[in-house]
Short mmCIF file of C-alpha atoms in Angstrom, two decimals:
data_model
loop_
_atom_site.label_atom_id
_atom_site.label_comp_id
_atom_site.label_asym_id
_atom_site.label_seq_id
_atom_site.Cartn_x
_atom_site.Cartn_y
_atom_site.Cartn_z
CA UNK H 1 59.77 328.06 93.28
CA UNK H 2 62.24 326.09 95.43
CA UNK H 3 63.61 326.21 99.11
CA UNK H 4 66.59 327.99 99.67
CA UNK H 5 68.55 324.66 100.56
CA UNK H 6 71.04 323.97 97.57
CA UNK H 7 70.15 320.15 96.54
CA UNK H 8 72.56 320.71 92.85
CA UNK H 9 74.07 317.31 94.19
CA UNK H 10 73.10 314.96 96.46
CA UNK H 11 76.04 312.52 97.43
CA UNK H 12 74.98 308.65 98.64
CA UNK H 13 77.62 307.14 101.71
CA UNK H 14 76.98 304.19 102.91
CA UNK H 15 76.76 304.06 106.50
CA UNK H 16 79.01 300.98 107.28
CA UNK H 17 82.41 302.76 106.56
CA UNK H 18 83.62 305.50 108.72
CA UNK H 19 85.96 306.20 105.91
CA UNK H 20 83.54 306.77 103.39
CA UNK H 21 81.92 309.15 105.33
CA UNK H 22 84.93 311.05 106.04
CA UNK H 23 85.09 311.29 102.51
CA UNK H 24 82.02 312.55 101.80
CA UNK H 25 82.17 315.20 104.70
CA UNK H 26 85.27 316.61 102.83
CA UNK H 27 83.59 316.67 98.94
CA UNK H 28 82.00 319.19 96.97
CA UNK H 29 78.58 317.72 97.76
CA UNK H 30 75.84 320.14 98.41
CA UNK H 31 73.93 317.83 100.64
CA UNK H 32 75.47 314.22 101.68
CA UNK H 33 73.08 311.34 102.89
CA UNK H 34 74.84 308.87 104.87
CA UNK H 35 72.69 305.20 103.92
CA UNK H 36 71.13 302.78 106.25
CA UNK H 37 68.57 301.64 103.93
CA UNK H 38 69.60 299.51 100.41
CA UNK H 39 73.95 299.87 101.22
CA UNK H 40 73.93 298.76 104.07
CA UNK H 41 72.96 294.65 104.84
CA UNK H 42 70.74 293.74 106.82
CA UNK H 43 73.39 292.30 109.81
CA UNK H 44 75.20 296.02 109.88
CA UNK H 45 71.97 298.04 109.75
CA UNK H 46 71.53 298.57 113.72
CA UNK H 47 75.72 298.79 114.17
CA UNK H 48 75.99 301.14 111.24
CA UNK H 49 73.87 303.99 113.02
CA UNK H 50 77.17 304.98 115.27
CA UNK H 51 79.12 305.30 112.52
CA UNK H 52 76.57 307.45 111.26
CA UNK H 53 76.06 309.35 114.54
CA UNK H 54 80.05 309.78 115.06
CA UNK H 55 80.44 310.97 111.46
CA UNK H 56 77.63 314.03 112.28
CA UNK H 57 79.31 314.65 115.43
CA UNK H 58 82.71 314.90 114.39
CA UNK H 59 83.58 315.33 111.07
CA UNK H 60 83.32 319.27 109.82
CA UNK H 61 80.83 319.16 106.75
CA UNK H 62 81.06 323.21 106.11
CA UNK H 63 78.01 324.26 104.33
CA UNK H 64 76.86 321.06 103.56
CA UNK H 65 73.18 319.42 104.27
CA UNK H 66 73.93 316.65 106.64
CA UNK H 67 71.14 314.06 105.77
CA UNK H 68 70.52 310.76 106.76
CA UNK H 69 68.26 307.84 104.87
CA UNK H 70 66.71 305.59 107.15
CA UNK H 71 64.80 302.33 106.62
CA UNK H 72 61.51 302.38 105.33
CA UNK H 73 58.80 302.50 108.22
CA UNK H 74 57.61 299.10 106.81
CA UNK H 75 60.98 297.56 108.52
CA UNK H 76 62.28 296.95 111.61
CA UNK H 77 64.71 299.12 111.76
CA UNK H 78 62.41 302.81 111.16
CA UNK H 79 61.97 303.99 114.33
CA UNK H 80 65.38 302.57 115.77
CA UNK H 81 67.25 304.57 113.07
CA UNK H 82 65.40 307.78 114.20
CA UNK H 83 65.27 307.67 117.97
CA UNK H 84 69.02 306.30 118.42
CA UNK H 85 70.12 309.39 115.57
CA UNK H 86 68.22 311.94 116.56
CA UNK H 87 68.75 311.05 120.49
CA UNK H 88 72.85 310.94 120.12
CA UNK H 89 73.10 313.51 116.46
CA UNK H 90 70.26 315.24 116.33
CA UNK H 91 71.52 318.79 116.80
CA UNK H 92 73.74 317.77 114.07
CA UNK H 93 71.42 316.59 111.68
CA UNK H 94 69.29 318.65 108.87
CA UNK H 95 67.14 316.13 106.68
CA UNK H 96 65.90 312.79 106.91
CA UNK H 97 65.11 311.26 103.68
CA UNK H 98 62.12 308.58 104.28
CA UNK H 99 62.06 305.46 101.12
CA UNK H 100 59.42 303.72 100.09
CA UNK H 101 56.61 305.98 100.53
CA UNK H 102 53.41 304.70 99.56
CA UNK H 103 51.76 307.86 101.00
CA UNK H 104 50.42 310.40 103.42
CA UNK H 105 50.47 307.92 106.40
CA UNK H 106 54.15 307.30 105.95
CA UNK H 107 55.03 310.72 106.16
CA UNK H 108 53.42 311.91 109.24
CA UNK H 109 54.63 308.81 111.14
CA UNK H 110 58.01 310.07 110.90
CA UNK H 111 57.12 313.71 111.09
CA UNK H 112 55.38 312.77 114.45
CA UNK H 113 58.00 310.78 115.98
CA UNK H 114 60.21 313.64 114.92
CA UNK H 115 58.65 316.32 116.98
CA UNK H 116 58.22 313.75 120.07
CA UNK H 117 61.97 313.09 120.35
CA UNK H 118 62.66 316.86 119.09
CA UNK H 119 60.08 317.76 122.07
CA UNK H 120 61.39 314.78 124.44
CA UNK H 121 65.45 316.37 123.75
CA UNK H 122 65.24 320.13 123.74
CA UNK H 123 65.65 320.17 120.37
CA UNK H 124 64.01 323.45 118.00
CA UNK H 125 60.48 321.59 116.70
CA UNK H 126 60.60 321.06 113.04
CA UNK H 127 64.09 322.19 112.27
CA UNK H 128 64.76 318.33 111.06
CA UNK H 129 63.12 318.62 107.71
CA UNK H 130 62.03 315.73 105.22
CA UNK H 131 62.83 314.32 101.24
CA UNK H 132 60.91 311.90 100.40
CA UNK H 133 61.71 309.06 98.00
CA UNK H 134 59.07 308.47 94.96
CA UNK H 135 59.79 304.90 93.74
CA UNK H 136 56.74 302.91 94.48
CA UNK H 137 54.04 303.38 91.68
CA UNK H 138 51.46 303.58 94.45
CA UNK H 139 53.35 306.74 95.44
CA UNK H 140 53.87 307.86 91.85
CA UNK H 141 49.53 307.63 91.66
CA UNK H 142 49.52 310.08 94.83
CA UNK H 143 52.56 311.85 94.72
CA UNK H 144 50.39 315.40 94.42
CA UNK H 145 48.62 314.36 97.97
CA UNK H 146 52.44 313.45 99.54
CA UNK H 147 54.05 316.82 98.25
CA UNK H 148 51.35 318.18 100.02
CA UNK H 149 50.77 316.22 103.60
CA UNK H 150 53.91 317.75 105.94
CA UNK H 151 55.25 321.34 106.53
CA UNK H 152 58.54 319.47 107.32
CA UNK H 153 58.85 318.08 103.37
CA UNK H 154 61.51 320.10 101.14
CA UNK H 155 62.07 317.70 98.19
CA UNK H 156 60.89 315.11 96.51
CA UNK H 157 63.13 312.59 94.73
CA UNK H 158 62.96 309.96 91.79
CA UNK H 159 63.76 306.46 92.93
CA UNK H 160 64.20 305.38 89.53
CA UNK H 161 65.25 301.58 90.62
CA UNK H 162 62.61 300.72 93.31
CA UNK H 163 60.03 302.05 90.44
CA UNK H 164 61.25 299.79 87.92
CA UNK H 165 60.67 296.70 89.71
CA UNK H 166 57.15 298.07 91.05
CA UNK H 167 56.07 299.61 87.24
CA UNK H 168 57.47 296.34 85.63
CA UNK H 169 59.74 298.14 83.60
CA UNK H 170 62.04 295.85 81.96
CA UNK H 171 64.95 298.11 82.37
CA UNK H 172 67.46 298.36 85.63
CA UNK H 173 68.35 301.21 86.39
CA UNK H 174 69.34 304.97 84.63
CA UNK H 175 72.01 303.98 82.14
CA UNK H 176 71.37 300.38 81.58
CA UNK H 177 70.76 301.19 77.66
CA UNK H 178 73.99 302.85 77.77
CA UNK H 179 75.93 300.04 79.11
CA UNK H 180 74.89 297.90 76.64
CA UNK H 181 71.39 296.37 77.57
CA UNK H 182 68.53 296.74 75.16
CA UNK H 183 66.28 299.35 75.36
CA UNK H 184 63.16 298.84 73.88
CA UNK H 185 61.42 301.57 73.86
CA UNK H 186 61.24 304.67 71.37
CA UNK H 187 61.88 307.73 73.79
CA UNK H 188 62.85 308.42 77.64
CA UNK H 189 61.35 305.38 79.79
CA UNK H 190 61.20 307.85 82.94
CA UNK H 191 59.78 311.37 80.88
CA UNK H 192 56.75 311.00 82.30
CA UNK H 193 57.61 309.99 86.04
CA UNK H 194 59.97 312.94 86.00
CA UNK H 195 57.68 315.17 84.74
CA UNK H 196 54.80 314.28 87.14
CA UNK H 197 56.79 314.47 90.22
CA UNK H 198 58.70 317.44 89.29
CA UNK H 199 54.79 319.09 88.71
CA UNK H 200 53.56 317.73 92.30
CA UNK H 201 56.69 319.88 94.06
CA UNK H 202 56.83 322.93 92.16
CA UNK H 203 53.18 323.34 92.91
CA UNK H 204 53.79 322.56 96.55
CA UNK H 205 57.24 324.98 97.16
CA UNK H 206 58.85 321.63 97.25
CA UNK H 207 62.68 321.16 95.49
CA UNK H 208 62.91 318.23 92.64
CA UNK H 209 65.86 316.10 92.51
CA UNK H 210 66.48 313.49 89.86
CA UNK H 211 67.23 309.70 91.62
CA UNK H 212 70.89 307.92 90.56
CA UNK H 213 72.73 307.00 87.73
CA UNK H 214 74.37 303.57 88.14
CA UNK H 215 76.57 303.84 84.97
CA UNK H 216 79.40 305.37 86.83
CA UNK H 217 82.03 304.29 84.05
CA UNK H 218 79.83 306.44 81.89
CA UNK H 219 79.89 310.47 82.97
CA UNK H 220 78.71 311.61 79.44
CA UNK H 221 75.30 309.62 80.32
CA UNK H 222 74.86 310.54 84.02
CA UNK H 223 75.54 314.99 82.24
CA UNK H 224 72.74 313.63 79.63
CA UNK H 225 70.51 312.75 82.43
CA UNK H 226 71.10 315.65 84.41
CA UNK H 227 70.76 317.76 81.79
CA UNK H 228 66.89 316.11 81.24
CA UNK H 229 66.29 316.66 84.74
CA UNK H 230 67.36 320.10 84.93
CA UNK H 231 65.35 321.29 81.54
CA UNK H 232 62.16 319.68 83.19
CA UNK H 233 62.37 321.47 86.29
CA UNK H 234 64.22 319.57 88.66
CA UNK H 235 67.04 321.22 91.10
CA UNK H 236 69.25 318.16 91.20
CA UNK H 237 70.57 315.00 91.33
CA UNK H 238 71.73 312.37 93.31
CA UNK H 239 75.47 311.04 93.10
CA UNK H 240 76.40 307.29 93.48
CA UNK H 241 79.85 308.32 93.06
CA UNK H 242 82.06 310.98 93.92
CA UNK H 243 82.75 311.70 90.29
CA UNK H 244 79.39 312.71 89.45
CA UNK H 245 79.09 315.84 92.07
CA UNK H 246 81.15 318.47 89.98
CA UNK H 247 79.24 317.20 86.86
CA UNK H 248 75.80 317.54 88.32
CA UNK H 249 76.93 321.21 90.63
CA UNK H 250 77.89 322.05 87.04
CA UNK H 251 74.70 321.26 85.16
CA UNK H 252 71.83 322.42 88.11
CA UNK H 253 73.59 326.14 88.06
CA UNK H 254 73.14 328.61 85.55
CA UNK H 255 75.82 328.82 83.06
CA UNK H 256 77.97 332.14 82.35
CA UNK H 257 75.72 332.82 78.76
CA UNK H 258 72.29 332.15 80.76
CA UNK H 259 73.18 334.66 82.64
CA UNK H 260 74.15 337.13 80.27
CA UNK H 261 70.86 336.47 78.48
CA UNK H 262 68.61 336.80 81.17
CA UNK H 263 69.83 339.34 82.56
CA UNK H 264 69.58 341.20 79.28
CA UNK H 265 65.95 339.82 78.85
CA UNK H 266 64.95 341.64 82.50
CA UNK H 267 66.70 344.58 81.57
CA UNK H 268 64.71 345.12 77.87
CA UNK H 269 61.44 344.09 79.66
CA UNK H 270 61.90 346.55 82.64
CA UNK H 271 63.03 349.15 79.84
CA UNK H 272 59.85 348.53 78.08
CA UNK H 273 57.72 348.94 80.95
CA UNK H 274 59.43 352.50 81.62
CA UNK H 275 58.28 352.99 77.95
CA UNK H 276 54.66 351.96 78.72
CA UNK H 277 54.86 349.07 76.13
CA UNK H 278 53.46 345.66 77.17
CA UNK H 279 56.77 343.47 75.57
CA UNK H 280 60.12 343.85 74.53
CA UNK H 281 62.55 342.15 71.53
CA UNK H 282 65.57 341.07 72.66
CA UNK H 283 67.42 339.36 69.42
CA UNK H 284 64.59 338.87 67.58
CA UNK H 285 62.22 337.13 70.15
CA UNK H 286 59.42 338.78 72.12
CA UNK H 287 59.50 338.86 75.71
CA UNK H 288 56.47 339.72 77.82
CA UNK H 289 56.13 339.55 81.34
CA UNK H 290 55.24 335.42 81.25
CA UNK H 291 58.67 335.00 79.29
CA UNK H 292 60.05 337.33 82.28
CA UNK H 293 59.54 335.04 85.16
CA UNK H 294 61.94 332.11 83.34
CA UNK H 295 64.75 334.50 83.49
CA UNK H 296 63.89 335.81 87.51
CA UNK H 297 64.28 332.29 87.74
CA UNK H 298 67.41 331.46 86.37
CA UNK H 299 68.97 335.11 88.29
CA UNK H 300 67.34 333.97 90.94
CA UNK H 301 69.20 330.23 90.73
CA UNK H 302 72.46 332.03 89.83
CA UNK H 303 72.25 333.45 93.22
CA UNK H 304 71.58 330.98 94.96
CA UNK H 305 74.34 328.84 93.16
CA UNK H 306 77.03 331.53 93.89
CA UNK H 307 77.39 332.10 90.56
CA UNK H 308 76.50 335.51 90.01
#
């Protein structure tokens, strides 16, 4: 279960630099978020939004999720960010993705000041749709109850950083153990973060993506990563780098053999059924019709992926 918006890679700009953003527009991104929040200093945060608004309406991003990550509603800036975007871009603009959720109440207060200034402009009500960052703990401890609180929410996504510092964990960011720093701890510091979020949005239609690898020097980590994420669940992850996209559009489709083999699992199942038998073998392992929905899935993926 997923939305039909591809999320395989999710490409951070920061908003200061017009060239940067052309950049982005022209990569192999499937969704780009152009910053305002932690790239972009304080002193540029207001003057950065027309860069931001120029870039939607004038740079040709293709099939690409235009996206924009404001400043949490605990700033300043929130509501500035929204109602100078959305007034000047907004026709131009798919997703905002809202950091620093600590719940519910977040949420709806940019969900509701979305559908005054989509009611206020003309705009289509609720076409603007929401990803929410989960990197507060307090957010972690509801993050069921926030996959579940806006019809405008699509994804949910794995602030790994922000956690760190809330959780205490003595670890920076996603790669810090490969760079050198010291570990400490016996298995995957973020298994069971991943695994809860990815759990609160596949129960609520929602998409998963996996928060950023900071390692950049270091692409065999950032494919390990990925590769975590996408086993668990999750449809993707977010690039700090314009290096990472092909390895993470790569890793969040299907490969060529999955294909092959679940396809051929369907087929023996299907065959079965015609035969009035209850499973099928397919190389030596039994396939029933709970087996069968893993490989809808990954056809199902394929397609969307444009890889089948």
């Amino acid at each position: 279960m997923s939305t039909s918006r591809l999320r395989r890679s999710e490409l951070s700009t920061p908003g200061h630099s017009p060239k940067m953003i052309a950049k982005a527009a022209a990569s192999e991104a499937d969704l780009v978020f152009l910053d305002l929040e932690d790239s972009v200093v304080a002193a540029k945060k207001i003057e950065s939004r027309q860069n931001i608004i120029d870039g939607l309406n004038t740079l040709d991003w293709g099939s690409k999720t235009r996206a924009v990550r404001i400043n949490p509603v605990s700033t300043p800036w929130c509501h500035g960010d929204l109602v100078d975007i959305v007034t000047a871009a907004g026709s131009n603009l798919d997703v905002v993705i809202i950091p620093k959720v600590f719940g519910p109440r977040d949420v709806w207060f940019v969900d509701d000041l979305l559908t005054q200034l989509e009611t206020h402009l003309g705009l289509e009500v609720g076409r603007i749709k929401l990803e929410v960052l989960i990197e507060e703990t307090e957010a972690l401890s509801r993050v069921e109850e926030i996959a579940a609180c806006s019809p405008r929410l699509e994804a949910l996504i794995l602030g790994v950083g922000d956690l760190s510092a809330s959780q205490g964990i003595r670890l920076g960011h996603i790669g810090a153990a490969a760079e050198g720093a010291t570990y400490g701890y016996p298995g995957d510091v973020w298994h069971y973060a991943r695994n809860r979020m990815i759990g609160a949005a596949r129960a609520h239609g929602l998409d998963a993506v996996d928060g950023p690898y900071g390692a950049i020097s270091n692409p065999d980590g950032y494919e390990r990563e990925s590769t975590w994420a996408a086993t668990l669940g999750s449809v993707g992850k977010w690039a700090i780098h314009p290096s990472q996209i092909a390895i993470a559009n790569r890793v969040f489709a299907p490969t060529a053999a999955e294909i092959e083999r679940a396809t051929a699992a369907v087929s023996a199942v299907e065959e079965a059924e015609r035969a009035g038998l209850g499973a099928a073998s397919l190389n030596g392992m039994m396939i029933d019709a709970a087996t069968t929905r893993i490989f809808v899935a990954v056809l199902d993926r394929a397609r969307q992926c444009g890889v089948m």
